[in-house]
């Protein structure tokens, strides 16, 4: 009995999501605007993971990334009627919202950390600087690193890249977005996107040179 | 091809953005240049790792939390929409004004008619006291504390649920002798 119920529910859920599966973003938005809340749920389902990954790689904080991803969807929901398909792709729009939120978050974080650093004494009792005691990654034994560890190091080094280089690297090399879309998201010409991406790759290469 | 030119092609090659002709030239160069060959292998490895970084998933509470936030937004949006509907607001304001005006009109009409009824009753009772009409008679209404110098009734002082007693006092001498009390029953 319970198995039948489960099967029915599964079939129902599958048929509901299957109905939206082939629809484009613009079709889903039209449905949303006309009051179909399931269409919005499907947009969330479609973009939840890519957006979360983009935001996480950008700010490197799991909880904040989750909050910001939710904030992106809330903003999309609030402004969905203002979205104009002829102006830009939905994906460009949603990533633009996300990148603006990330920028704001990093700016706030900088402000907060500045206050913290100003108030914290960066020296031990014997006068030695704490910074000098932080272990340099490059001194770690390189050969013994497992693949997962390498991924972790590369992830961390991506997050250490300057913001304007980091965003293009995440969008292009991790998320796989085309240059045109990246150009619209960051409001820069394609040439600038390409040169920044090149610089970002070289910078990352230099940072992880010893691990490869 | 110089090593510098080869390095820029290596980036393209690692990101699958190289043309067939460029790739051929690059291969020719790395065959004879160990440094560029090493660079090509390690850069290629780096880009493969970058593009294959594991996909992270938000927590299992992500959707329920989002749903809760969305329902709050929906509620707020509906309230805003209700207030933003100018036609509805205009019609509401007009209806309110009309209702208020009509209520005020009914109130006034009722109280005027009450006052008129009481006035008629008092007049008919006062006929008995012809000799005392004029400045020497003062009329008091109880339980209303309002003092009426002349036969002038204020519409606002009547209470439908109470009887009014008109007290006639002789003021020709100092004794303030009460001549009579007239009970008036508003209809």
mmCIF file of C-alpha atoms in Angstrom:
data_model
loop_
_atom_site.group_PDB
_atom_site.id
_atom_site.type_symbol
_atom_site.label_atom_id
_atom_site.label_comp_id
_atom_site.label_asym_id
_atom_site.label_seq_id
_atom_site.Cartn_x
_atom_site.Cartn_y
_atom_site.Cartn_z
ATOM 1 C CA UNK A 1 0.000 0.000 0.000
ATOM 2 C CA UNK A 2 2.688 2.432 1.076
ATOM 3 C CA UNK A 3 4.843 1.355 -1.877
ATOM 4 C CA UNK A 4 1.964 2.136 -4.254
ATOM 5 C CA UNK A 5 1.574 5.537 -2.692
ATOM 6 C CA UNK A 6 5.287 6.174 -3.009
ATOM 7 C CA UNK A 7 5.215 5.101 -6.664
ATOM 8 C CA UNK A 8 2.258 7.364 -7.374
ATOM 9 C CA UNK A 9 3.949 10.316 -5.721
ATOM 10 C CA UNK A 10 7.162 9.623 -7.620
ATOM 11 C CA UNK A 11 5.270 9.399 -10.907
ATOM 12 C CA UNK A 12 3.444 12.636 -10.073
ATOM 13 C CA UNK A 13 6.661 14.470 -9.187
ATOM 14 C CA UNK A 14 8.384 13.091 -12.273
ATOM 15 C CA UNK A 15 5.512 14.097 -14.544
ATOM 16 C CA UNK A 16 5.393 17.592 -12.994
ATOM 17 C CA UNK A 17 9.110 18.203 -13.421
ATOM 18 C CA UNK A 18 9.105 16.490 -16.808
ATOM 19 C CA UNK A 19 6.596 19.080 -18.001
ATOM 20 C CA UNK A 20 9.076 21.847 -17.323
ATOM 21 C CA UNK A 21 12.195 19.951 -18.346
ATOM 22 C CA UNK A 22 12.166 20.955 -22.011
ATOM 23 C CA UNK A 23 11.120 24.528 -21.362
ATOM 24 C CA UNK A 24 13.547 27.379 -21.837
ATOM 25 C CA UNK A 25 14.257 29.882 -19.082
ATOM 26 C CA UNK A 26 12.123 32.474 -20.830
ATOM 27 C CA UNK A 27 9.194 30.055 -21.065
ATOM 28 C CA UNK A 28 9.507 29.341 -17.350
ATOM 29 C CA UNK A 29 9.566 33.047 -16.557
ATOM 30 C CA UNK A 30 6.437 33.625 -18.626
ATOM 31 C CA UNK A 31 4.760 30.879 -16.592
ATOM 32 C CA UNK A 32 6.029 32.422 -13.338
ATOM 33 C CA UNK A 33 4.668 35.834 -14.248
ATOM 34 C CA UNK A 34 1.305 34.271 -15.055
ATOM 35 C CA UNK A 35 1.250 32.825 -11.517
ATOM 36 C CA UNK A 36 2.635 29.306 -11.947
ATOM 37 C CA UNK A 37 4.652 28.853 -8.746
ATOM 38 C CA UNK A 38 5.911 25.407 -9.798
ATOM 39 C CA UNK A 39 7.712 27.073 -12.718
ATOM 40 C CA UNK A 40 9.652 29.169 -10.246
ATOM 41 C CA UNK A 41 10.474 26.038 -8.241
ATOM 42 C CA UNK A 42 11.885 24.569 -11.415
ATOM 43 C CA UNK A 43 14.033 27.666 -12.030
ATOM 44 C CA UNK A 44 15.398 27.217 -8.495
ATOM 45 C CA UNK A 45 16.057 23.563 -9.243
ATOM 46 C CA UNK A 46 17.836 24.419 -12.476
ATOM 47 C CA UNK A 47 20.113 27.131 -11.104
ATOM 48 C CA UNK A 48 20.517 26.173 -7.457
ATOM 49 C CA UNK A 49 23.754 24.202 -7.819
ATOM 50 C CA UNK A 50 25.579 26.269 -10.488
ATOM 51 C CA UNK A 51 24.808 29.492 -8.643
ATOM 52 C CA UNK A 52 25.769 28.067 -5.284
ATOM 53 C CA UNK A 53 29.075 26.841 -6.734
ATOM 54 C CA UNK A 54 29.786 30.177 -8.390
ATOM 55 C CA UNK A 55 29.080 32.092 -5.186
ATOM 56 C CA UNK A 56 31.006 29.632 -3.038
ATOM 57 C CA UNK A 57 34.082 29.782 -5.280
ATOM 58 C CA UNK A 58 33.837 33.558 -5.281
ATOM 59 C CA UNK A 59 33.581 34.109 -1.529
ATOM 60 C CA UNK A 60 34.784 30.743 -0.121
ATOM 61 C CA UNK A 61 32.309 30.556 2.734
ATOM 62 C CA UNK A 62 29.706 27.799 2.706
ATOM 63 C CA UNK A 63 27.039 29.374 4.909
ATOM 64 C CA UNK A 64 27.277 32.811 3.355
ATOM 65 C CA UNK A 65 27.220 31.213 -0.100
ATOM 66 C CA UNK A 66 23.979 29.490 0.814
ATOM 67 C CA UNK A 67 22.435 32.698 2.137
ATOM 68 C CA UNK A 68 23.500 34.642 -0.933
ATOM 69 C CA UNK A 69 22.168 31.966 -3.289
ATOM 70 C CA UNK A 70 18.822 32.237 -1.548
ATOM 71 C CA UNK A 71 19.014 36.018 -1.780
ATOM 72 C CA UNK A 72 19.577 35.746 -5.549
ATOM 73 C CA UNK A 73 16.385 33.712 -5.921
ATOM 74 C CA UNK A 74 14.445 36.124 -3.725
ATOM 75 C CA UNK A 75 15.586 39.035 -5.874
ATOM 76 C CA UNK A 76 14.688 37.171 -9.023
ATOM 77 C CA UNK A 77 11.241 36.457 -7.600
ATOM 78 C CA UNK A 78 10.700 40.077 -6.586
ATOM 79 C CA UNK A 79 11.842 41.483 -9.933
ATOM 80 C CA UNK A 80 10.738 38.775 -12.307
ATOM 81 C CA UNK A 81 8.193 41.078 -13.932
ATOM 82 C CA UNK A 82 10.938 43.597 -14.711
ATOM 83 C CA UNK A 83 13.076 41.015 -16.511
ATOM 84 C CA UNK A 84 13.275 41.682 -20.240
ATOM 85 C CA UNK A 85 14.250 38.680 -22.312
ATOM 86 C CA UNK A 86 15.166 40.838 -25.296
ATOM 87 C CA UNK A 87 17.817 42.690 -23.262
ATOM 88 C CA UNK A 88 19.751 39.730 -21.877
ATOM 89 C CA UNK A 89 19.624 36.017 -21.240
ATOM 90 C CA UNK A 90 18.075 34.931 -17.987
ATOM 91 C CA UNK A 91 21.308 33.179 -17.015
ATOM 92 C CA UNK A 92 23.275 36.399 -17.561
ATOM 93 C CA UNK A 93 20.766 38.284 -15.434
ATOM 94 C CA UNK A 94 20.822 35.806 -12.578
ATOM 95 C CA UNK A 95 24.636 35.599 -12.574
ATOM 96 C CA UNK A 96 24.854 39.362 -12.619
ATOM 97 C CA UNK A 97 22.675 39.547 -9.521
ATOM 98 C CA UNK A 98 24.861 36.908 -7.881
ATOM 99 C CA UNK A 99 28.128 38.649 -8.752
ATOM 100 C CA UNK A 100 26.828 41.971 -7.421
ATOM 101 C CA UNK A 101 25.808 40.311 -4.164
ATOM 102 C CA UNK A 102 29.247 38.683 -3.888
ATOM 103 C CA UNK A 103 30.986 42.000 -4.499
ATOM 104 C CA UNK A 104 28.908 43.641 -1.786
ATOM 105 C CA UNK A 105 29.617 40.776 0.588
ATOM 106 C CA UNK A 106 33.374 40.987 -0.005
ATOM 107 C CA UNK A 107 33.320 44.754 0.417
ATOM 108 C CA UNK A 108 31.456 44.407 3.730
ATOM 109 C CA UNK A 109 33.822 41.652 4.787
ATOM 110 C CA UNK A 110 36.846 43.836 4.023
ATOM 111 C CA UNK A 111 35.355 46.612 6.112
ATOM 112 C CA UNK A 112 34.677 44.194 8.974
ATOM 113 C CA UNK A 113 38.142 42.612 8.832
ATOM 114 C CA UNK A 114 39.772 46.044 8.760
ATOM 115 C CA UNK A 115 38.037 46.870 12.014
ATOM 116 C CA UNK A 116 39.135 43.525 13.456
ATOM 117 C CA UNK A 117 42.750 43.884 12.355
ATOM 118 C CA UNK A 118 42.894 47.395 13.716
ATOM 119 C CA UNK A 119 41.874 46.051 17.104
ATOM 120 C CA UNK A 120 43.998 42.910 17.206
ATOM 121 C CA UNK A 121 47.625 42.843 18.247
ATOM 122 C CA UNK A 122 49.437 40.781 15.612
ATOM 123 C CA UNK A 123 52.361 39.862 17.824
ATOM 124 C CA UNK A 124 53.044 37.101 20.318
ATOM 125 C CA UNK A 125 54.191 37.904 23.793
ATOM 126 C CA UNK A 126 57.842 37.560 22.773
ATOM 127 C CA UNK A 127 57.334 40.129 20.027
ATOM 128 C CA UNK A 128 57.424 37.648 17.123
ATOM 129 C CA UNK A 129 54.923 38.355 14.388
ATOM 130 C CA UNK A 130 52.048 35.909 13.988
ATOM 131 C CA UNK A 131 52.274 36.323 10.226
ATOM 132 C CA UNK A 132 55.810 34.944 10.202
ATOM 133 C CA UNK A 133 54.558 31.771 11.878
ATOM 134 C CA UNK A 134 51.960 30.980 9.271
ATOM 135 C CA UNK A 135 53.237 27.999 7.355
ATOM 136 C CA UNK A 136 54.086 28.714 3.744
ATOM 137 C CA UNK A 137 52.183 26.357 1.430
ATOM 138 C CA UNK A 138 55.081 26.180 -0.976
ATOM 139 C CA UNK A 139 57.209 24.477 1.666
ATOM 140 C CA UNK A 140 54.868 21.544 2.011
ATOM 141 C CA UNK A 141 55.973 18.218 0.626
ATOM 142 C CA UNK A 142 54.640 18.413 -2.901
ATOM 143 C CA UNK A 143 54.955 14.871 -4.079
ATOM 144 C CA UNK A 144 52.891 13.351 -1.277
ATOM 145 C CA UNK A 145 49.780 15.363 -1.957
ATOM 146 C CA UNK A 146 46.779 13.374 -2.949
ATOM 147 C CA UNK A 147 44.548 14.477 -5.767
ATOM 148 C CA UNK A 148 41.868 15.770 -3.389
ATOM 149 C CA UNK A 149 44.417 17.792 -1.544
ATOM 150 C CA UNK A 150 45.585 19.264 -4.842
ATOM 151 C CA UNK A 151 42.021 20.231 -5.688
ATOM 152 C CA UNK A 152 41.678 21.847 -2.281
ATOM 153 C CA UNK A 153 44.874 23.822 -2.796
ATOM 154 C CA UNK A 154 43.843 24.923 -6.257
ATOM 155 C CA UNK A 155 40.429 25.968 -4.928
ATOM 156 C CA UNK A 156 42.046 28.017 -2.213
ATOM 157 C CA UNK A 157 44.437 29.620 -4.655
ATOM 158 C CA UNK A 158 41.583 30.520 -6.967
ATOM 159 C CA UNK A 159 39.927 32.289 -4.054
ATOM 160 C CA UNK A 160 43.206 34.142 -3.413
ATOM 161 C CA UNK A 161 43.261 35.603 -6.919
ATOM 162 C CA UNK A 162 42.344 39.281 -7.171
ATOM 163 C CA UNK A 163 38.575 39.681 -7.499
ATOM 164 C CA UNK A 164 38.476 40.880 -11.117
ATOM 165 C CA UNK A 165 40.576 37.924 -12.270
ATOM 166 C CA UNK A 166 38.878 35.406 -10.035
ATOM 167 C CA UNK A 167 35.381 36.075 -11.368
ATOM 168 C CA UNK A 168 36.331 35.496 -15.015
ATOM 169 C CA UNK A 169 38.225 32.323 -14.161
ATOM 170 C CA UNK A 170 35.270 30.911 -12.203
ATOM 171 C CA UNK A 171 32.735 31.849 -14.858
ATOM 172 C CA UNK A 172 34.782 30.572 -17.786
ATOM 173 C CA UNK A 173 36.936 27.695 -16.574
ATOM 174 C CA UNK A 174 34.719 26.263 -13.837
ATOM 175 C CA UNK A 175 31.215 27.241 -14.909
ATOM 176 C CA UNK A 176 31.910 27.100 -18.612
ATOM 177 C CA UNK A 177 30.032 30.247 -19.611
ATOM 178 C CA UNK A 178 30.696 31.761 -23.061
ATOM 179 C CA UNK A 179 32.771 34.922 -23.344
ATOM 180 C CA UNK A 180 29.780 37.016 -24.469
ATOM 181 C CA UNK A 181 27.844 36.199 -21.327
ATOM 182 C CA UNK A 182 30.802 36.836 -19.057
ATOM 183 C CA UNK A 183 31.289 40.151 -20.794
ATOM 184 C CA UNK A 184 27.686 41.122 -20.017
ATOM 185 C CA UNK A 185 27.869 39.860 -16.441
ATOM 186 C CA UNK A 186 30.952 41.888 -15.552
ATOM 187 C CA UNK A 187 30.083 44.789 -17.879
ATOM 188 C CA UNK A 188 33.387 44.695 -19.734
ATOM 189 C CA UNK A 189 34.243 44.149 -23.411
ATOM 190 C CA UNK A 190 35.082 40.630 -24.590
ATOM 191 C CA UNK A 191 38.707 41.665 -25.152
ATOM 192 C CA UNK A 192 39.030 42.643 -21.499
ATOM 193 C CA UNK A 193 37.435 39.358 -20.437
ATOM 194 C CA UNK A 194 39.937 37.401 -22.517
ATOM 195 C CA UNK A 195 42.973 39.300 -21.273
ATOM 196 C CA UNK A 196 41.821 39.038 -17.645
ATOM 197 C CA UNK A 197 41.216 35.339 -18.079
ATOM 198 C CA UNK A 198 44.682 34.887 -19.508
ATOM 199 C CA UNK A 199 46.203 36.782 -16.591
ATOM 200 C CA UNK A 200 44.101 34.785 -14.120
ATOM 201 C CA UNK A 201 45.260 31.457 -15.567
ATOM 202 C CA UNK A 202 48.896 32.532 -15.497
ATOM 203 C CA UNK A 203 48.591 33.830 -11.942
ATOM 204 C CA UNK A 204 47.001 30.592 -10.820
ATOM 205 C CA UNK A 205 49.686 28.643 -12.644
ATOM 206 C CA UNK A 206 52.368 30.567 -10.776
ATOM 207 C CA UNK A 207 50.654 30.076 -7.426
ATOM 208 C CA UNK A 208 50.375 26.292 -7.782
ATOM 209 C CA UNK A 209 53.511 25.730 -9.824
ATOM 210 C CA UNK A 210 55.151 23.695 -7.077
ATOM 211 C CA UNK A 211 52.210 21.304 -6.709
ATOM 212 C CA UNK A 212 51.889 20.214 -10.319
ATOM 213 C CA UNK B 1 58.463 29.816 -32.784
ATOM 214 C CA UNK B 2 59.886 31.293 -29.600
ATOM 215 C CA UNK B 3 59.207 29.881 -26.112
ATOM 216 C CA UNK B 4 57.178 33.030 -25.275
ATOM 217 C CA UNK B 5 54.905 32.464 -28.295
ATOM 218 C CA UNK B 6 54.631 28.796 -27.380
ATOM 219 C CA UNK B 7 53.534 29.607 -23.780
ATOM 220 C CA UNK B 8 50.595 31.681 -25.015
ATOM 221 C CA UNK B 9 49.562 28.774 -27.252
ATOM 222 C CA UNK B 10 49.865 26.361 -24.322
ATOM 223 C CA UNK B 11 47.153 28.328 -22.453
ATOM 224 C CA UNK B 12 44.915 28.169 -25.513
ATOM 225 C CA UNK B 13 45.664 24.488 -25.918
ATOM 226 C CA UNK B 14 44.835 23.695 -22.292
ATOM 227 C CA UNK B 15 41.518 25.502 -22.593
ATOM 228 C CA UNK B 16 40.583 23.912 -25.941
ATOM 229 C CA UNK B 17 40.702 27.263 -27.669
ATOM 230 C CA UNK B 18 43.576 26.508 -30.034
ATOM 231 C CA UNK B 19 43.255 26.193 -33.792
ATOM 232 C CA UNK B 20 44.579 23.156 -35.660
ATOM 233 C CA UNK B 21 47.347 25.200 -37.289
ATOM 234 C CA UNK B 22 48.448 26.694 -33.961
ATOM 235 C CA UNK B 23 48.419 23.266 -32.361
ATOM 236 C CA UNK B 24 50.655 21.855 -35.078
ATOM 237 C CA UNK B 25 53.157 24.698 -34.599
ATOM 238 C CA UNK B 26 53.097 24.227 -30.840
ATOM 239 C CA UNK B 27 53.731 20.486 -31.129
ATOM 240 C CA UNK B 28 56.694 21.143 -33.416
ATOM 241 C CA UNK B 29 58.165 23.486 -30.810
ATOM 242 C CA UNK B 30 57.660 21.259 -27.749
ATOM 243 C CA UNK B 31 59.230 18.316 -29.513
ATOM 244 C CA UNK B 32 62.519 20.155 -29.258
ATOM 245 C CA UNK B 33 61.940 22.181 -26.063
ATOM 246 C CA UNK B 34 61.751 20.306 -22.766
ATOM 247 C CA UNK B 35 60.898 23.399 -20.762
ATOM 248 C CA UNK B 36 57.837 24.147 -22.928
ATOM 249 C CA UNK B 37 56.886 20.468 -22.934
ATOM 250 C CA UNK B 38 56.873 20.438 -19.138
ATOM 251 C CA UNK B 39 54.883 23.682 -19.137
ATOM 252 C CA UNK B 40 52.355 22.201 -21.541
ATOM 253 C CA UNK B 41 51.874 19.060 -19.429
ATOM 254 C CA UNK B 42 51.557 20.856 -16.099
ATOM 255 C CA UNK B 43 49.334 23.638 -17.456
ATOM 256 C CA UNK B 44 47.105 21.078 -19.102
ATOM 257 C CA UNK B 45 46.852 19.214 -15.815
ATOM 258 C CA UNK B 46 46.014 22.393 -13.947
ATOM 259 C CA UNK B 47 43.194 23.331 -16.320
ATOM 260 C CA UNK B 48 41.771 19.812 -16.198
ATOM 261 C CA UNK B 49 41.662 19.986 -12.405
ATOM 262 C CA UNK B 50 40.136 23.470 -12.473
ATOM 263 C CA UNK B 51 37.384 22.494 -14.902
ATOM 264 C CA UNK B 52 36.747 19.284 -12.962
ATOM 265 C CA UNK B 53 36.612 20.770 -9.481
ATOM 266 C CA UNK B 54 33.942 18.908 -7.523
ATOM 267 C CA UNK B 55 30.442 20.294 -7.603
ATOM 268 C CA UNK B 56 29.314 21.455 -4.199
ATOM 269 C CA UNK B 57 25.749 21.081 -2.963
ATOM 270 C CA UNK B 58 23.909 23.362 -0.607
ATOM 271 C CA UNK B 59 22.612 21.934 2.669
ATOM 272 C CA UNK B 60 19.415 19.815 2.714
ATOM 273 C CA UNK B 61 17.627 22.729 4.424
ATOM 274 C CA UNK B 62 18.328 25.058 1.516
ATOM 275 C CA UNK B 63 14.953 24.669 -0.172
ATOM 276 C CA UNK B 64 12.803 24.721 2.962
ATOM 277 C CA UNK B 65 14.603 27.833 4.132
ATOM 278 C CA UNK B 66 14.195 29.460 0.709
ATOM 279 C CA UNK B 67 10.520 28.520 0.661
ATOM 280 C CA UNK B 68 9.989 30.183 4.041
ATOM 281 C CA UNK B 69 11.712 33.343 2.820
ATOM 282 C CA UNK B 70 9.700 33.283 -0.400
ATOM 283 C CA UNK B 71 6.398 32.998 1.433
ATOM 284 C CA UNK B 72 7.313 36.093 3.445
ATOM 285 C CA UNK B 73 8.119 37.952 0.239
ATOM 286 C CA UNK B 74 4.851 36.778 -1.334
ATOM 287 C CA UNK B 75 2.884 38.068 1.640
ATOM 288 C CA UNK B 76 4.624 41.423 1.558
ATOM 289 C CA UNK B 77 4.113 41.666 -2.218
ATOM 290 C CA UNK B 78 0.409 40.958 -1.913
ATOM 291 C CA UNK B 79 -0.004 43.693 0.701
ATOM 292 C CA UNK B 80 1.882 46.117 -1.498
ATOM 293 C CA UNK B 81 -0.210 45.156 -4.520
ATOM 294 C CA UNK B 82 -3.403 45.716 -2.537
ATOM 295 C CA UNK B 83 -2.311 49.210 -1.596
ATOM 296 C CA UNK B 84 -0.860 49.940 -5.006
ATOM 297 C CA UNK B 85 -4.174 49.301 -6.756
ATOM 298 C CA UNK B 86 -5.142 52.923 -7.245
ATOM 299 C CA UNK B 87 -8.621 52.205 -8.593
ATOM 300 C CA UNK B 88 -9.427 50.122 -5.561
ATOM 301 C CA UNK B 89 -8.029 52.728 -3.177
ATOM 302 C CA UNK B 90 -10.001 55.513 -4.900
ATOM 303 C CA UNK B 91 -13.253 53.533 -4.790
ATOM 304 C CA UNK B 92 -12.615 52.672 -1.133
ATOM 305 C CA UNK B 93 -11.995 56.295 -0.204
ATOM 306 C CA UNK B 94 -15.138 57.471 -2.007
ATOM 307 C CA UNK B 95 -17.232 54.739 -0.348
ATOM 308 C CA UNK B 96 -15.881 55.672 3.060
ATOM 309 C CA UNK B 97 -16.661 59.342 2.545
ATOM 310 C CA UNK B 98 -20.200 58.482 1.386
ATOM 311 C CA UNK B 99 -20.805 56.193 4.359
ATOM 312 C CA UNK B 100 -19.576 58.845 6.781
ATOM 313 C CA UNK B 101 -21.679 61.557 5.160
ATOM 314 C CA UNK B 102 -24.792 59.383 5.229
ATOM 315 C CA UNK B 103 -24.237 58.434 8.891
ATOM 316 C CA UNK B 104 -23.838 62.092 9.818
ATOM 317 C CA UNK B 105 -26.989 62.979 7.920
ATOM 318 C CA UNK B 106 -29.001 60.259 9.702
ATOM 319 C CA UNK B 107 -27.631 61.346 13.066
ATOM 320 C CA UNK B 108 -28.619 64.948 12.471
ATOM 321 C CA UNK B 109 -32.086 64.094 11.165
ATOM 322 C CA UNK B 110 -32.807 61.833 14.149
ATOM 323 C CA UNK B 111 -31.670 64.362 16.681
ATOM 324 C CA UNK B 112 -33.533 67.201 15.050
ATOM 325 C CA UNK B 113 -36.712 65.180 15.096
ATOM 326 C CA UNK B 114 -36.099 64.275 18.754
ATOM 327 C CA UNK B 115 -35.587 67.904 19.606
ATOM 328 C CA UNK B 116 -38.700 68.892 17.726
ATOM 329 C CA UNK B 117 -40.796 66.286 19.554
ATOM 330 C CA UNK B 118 -39.550 67.431 22.946
ATOM 331 C CA UNK B 119 -40.070 71.046 22.060
ATOM 332 C CA UNK B 120 -43.692 70.360 21.081
ATOM 333 C CA UNK B 121 -44.276 68.454 24.325
ATOM 334 C CA UNK B 122 -42.838 71.257 26.439
ATOM 335 C CA UNK B 123 -44.896 73.874 24.624
ATOM 336 C CA UNK B 124 -48.104 71.959 25.153
ATOM 337 C CA UNK B 125 -47.375 71.611 28.896
ATOM 338 C CA UNK B 126 -46.464 75.247 29.285
ATOM 339 C CA UNK B 127 -49.868 76.385 28.133
ATOM 340 C CA UNK B 128 -51.023 75.697 31.741
ATOM 341 C CA UNK B 129 -48.635 78.337 33.045
ATOM 342 C CA UNK B 130 -49.692 81.300 30.964
ATOM 343 C CA UNK B 131 -49.300 83.711 33.829
ATOM 344 C CA UNK B 132 -45.720 82.810 34.423
ATOM 345 C CA UNK B 133 -44.397 82.968 30.919
ATOM 346 C CA UNK B 134 -41.699 85.423 30.205
ATOM 347 C CA UNK B 135 -38.444 86.491 31.782
ATOM 348 C CA UNK B 136 -39.435 85.477 35.299
ATOM 349 C CA UNK B 137 -39.625 81.797 34.576
ATOM 350 C CA UNK B 138 -36.526 79.753 34.102
ATOM 351 C CA UNK B 139 -36.662 76.306 32.652
ATOM 352 C CA UNK B 140 -34.420 73.579 33.794
ATOM 353 C CA UNK B 141 -33.942 70.283 32.194
ATOM 354 C CA UNK B 142 -32.985 67.371 34.373
ATOM 355 C CA UNK B 143 -31.065 65.037 34.256
ATOM 356 C CA UNK B 144 -29.332 67.242 31.739
ATOM 357 C CA UNK B 145 -27.370 69.856 33.601
ATOM 358 C CA UNK B 146 -27.768 72.289 30.782
ATOM 359 C CA UNK B 147 -29.395 75.468 31.873
ATOM 360 C CA UNK B 148 -31.823 77.014 29.414
ATOM 361 C CA UNK B 149 -32.374 80.727 29.849
ATOM 362 C CA UNK B 150 -34.926 80.850 27.070
ATOM 363 C CA UNK B 151 -36.983 78.244 25.423
ATOM 364 C CA UNK B 152 -34.090 77.122 23.278
ATOM 365 C CA UNK B 153 -33.216 73.489 22.981
ATOM 366 C CA UNK B 154 -29.897 72.192 21.967
ATOM 367 C CA UNK B 155 -30.226 69.207 19.770
ATOM 368 C CA UNK B 156 -27.079 67.544 21.056
ATOM 369 C CA UNK B 157 -28.291 67.143 24.644
ATOM 370 C CA UNK B 158 -31.095 64.692 24.249
ATOM 371 C CA UNK B 159 -30.778 61.114 25.171
ATOM 372 C CA UNK B 160 -33.317 58.820 23.572
ATOM 373 C CA UNK B 161 -33.368 56.429 26.511
ATOM 374 C CA UNK B 162 -34.104 58.939 29.262
ATOM 375 C CA UNK B 163 -37.123 60.977 30.305
ATOM 376 C CA UNK B 164 -36.708 64.695 30.543
ATOM 377 C CA UNK B 165 -38.130 66.600 33.468
ATOM 378 C CA UNK B 166 -38.837 70.242 32.968
ATOM 379 C CA UNK B 167 -38.678 72.115 36.262
ATOM 380 C CA UNK B 168 -40.483 75.467 36.384
ATOM 381 C CA UNK B 169 -39.081 77.837 38.943
ATOM 382 C CA UNK B 170 -40.610 81.147 40.004
ATOM 383 C CA UNK B 171 -37.804 83.703 40.071
ATOM 384 C CA UNK B 172 -39.927 86.719 40.957
ATOM 385 C CA UNK B 173 -38.829 86.448 44.554
ATOM 386 C CA UNK B 174 -35.732 85.120 46.247
ATOM 387 C CA UNK B 175 -37.303 81.801 47.282
ATOM 388 C CA UNK B 176 -36.940 80.169 43.840
ATOM 389 C CA UNK B 177 -40.199 78.417 44.432
ATOM 390 C CA UNK B 178 -40.681 75.374 42.265
ATOM 391 C CA UNK B 179 -43.983 75.751 40.507
ATOM 392 C CA UNK B 180 -44.138 72.365 38.887
ATOM 393 C CA UNK B 181 -42.211 69.524 37.354
ATOM 394 C CA UNK B 182 -43.198 68.344 33.934
ATOM 395 C CA UNK B 183 -42.084 64.972 32.724
ATOM 396 C CA UNK B 184 -41.498 64.784 29.023
ATOM 397 C CA UNK B 185 -41.370 61.438 27.352
ATOM 398 C CA UNK B 186 -39.547 61.501 24.070
ATOM 399 C CA UNK B 187 -41.270 59.291 21.541
#
